[in-house]
Phi, psi and omega in degrees: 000126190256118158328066181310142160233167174257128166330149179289330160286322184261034140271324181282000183259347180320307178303329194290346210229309192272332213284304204273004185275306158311344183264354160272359175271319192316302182246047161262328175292305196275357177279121178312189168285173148253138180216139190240153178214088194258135219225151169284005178221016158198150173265093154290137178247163223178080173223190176231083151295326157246028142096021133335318182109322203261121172263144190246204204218137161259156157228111187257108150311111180309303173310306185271336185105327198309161161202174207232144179250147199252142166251124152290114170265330191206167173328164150062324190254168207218144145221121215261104189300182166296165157252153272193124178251160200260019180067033183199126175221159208044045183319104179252002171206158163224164171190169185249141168182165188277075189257359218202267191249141189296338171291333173229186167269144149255119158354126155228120194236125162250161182188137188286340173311312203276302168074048178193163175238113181275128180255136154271121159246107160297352169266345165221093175271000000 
């Protein structure tokens, strides 16, 4: 009976497919939640943009779109941008999510005027 091993292209493609699926387990674990509050004239969002570990804060005006990013420098402490606009008014839901890079959150702002869902980086707008 002759011994099969697997080839070598087909270890290196294994690694290639499994390797980043661990590595989204990986910082998925280290990424705070997302929590969302939708209030009637404005949404807070609760993530980690910037990719600190420390979740920070959006505050979105429903009407106009603007919104101002709260950056967590330390527990507890915030330091609070201009406001900023997010290229969508009359805003009717946000959420966070890894849509761009796996390290941090990124915005996600809708509105049916808009007929689109627009990402945002509040950290660099």
């Amino acid at each position: 009976m002759k011994t099969r091993y697997l080839s070598p292209f087909f270890l290196k493609r294994c690694f290639a497919v499994l390797l980043p699926c661990f590595w989204s387990l990986f910082l998925s674990a280290q990424l705070p939640e997302v929590h969302v509050h939708e209030g009637p004239d404005e949404i807070v969002v609760t993530a980690d943009f910037s990719g600190n570990g420390l979740a920070d804060t959006v505050v979105l005006d429903r009407v106009s779109g603007a919104y101002r990013f709260g950056h967590q420098v330390s527990a507890g402490s915030f330091v609070w941008g201009e406001p900023q606009a997010a290229g969508v008014g009359g805003v009717t839901s946000a959420s966070a999510g890894r849509v761009v890079l796996t390290a941090r959150h990124f915005l996600a702002v809708t509105a049916p005027e808009a007929n689109r869902i627009h990402i945002v980086d509040p950290v660099n707008p």
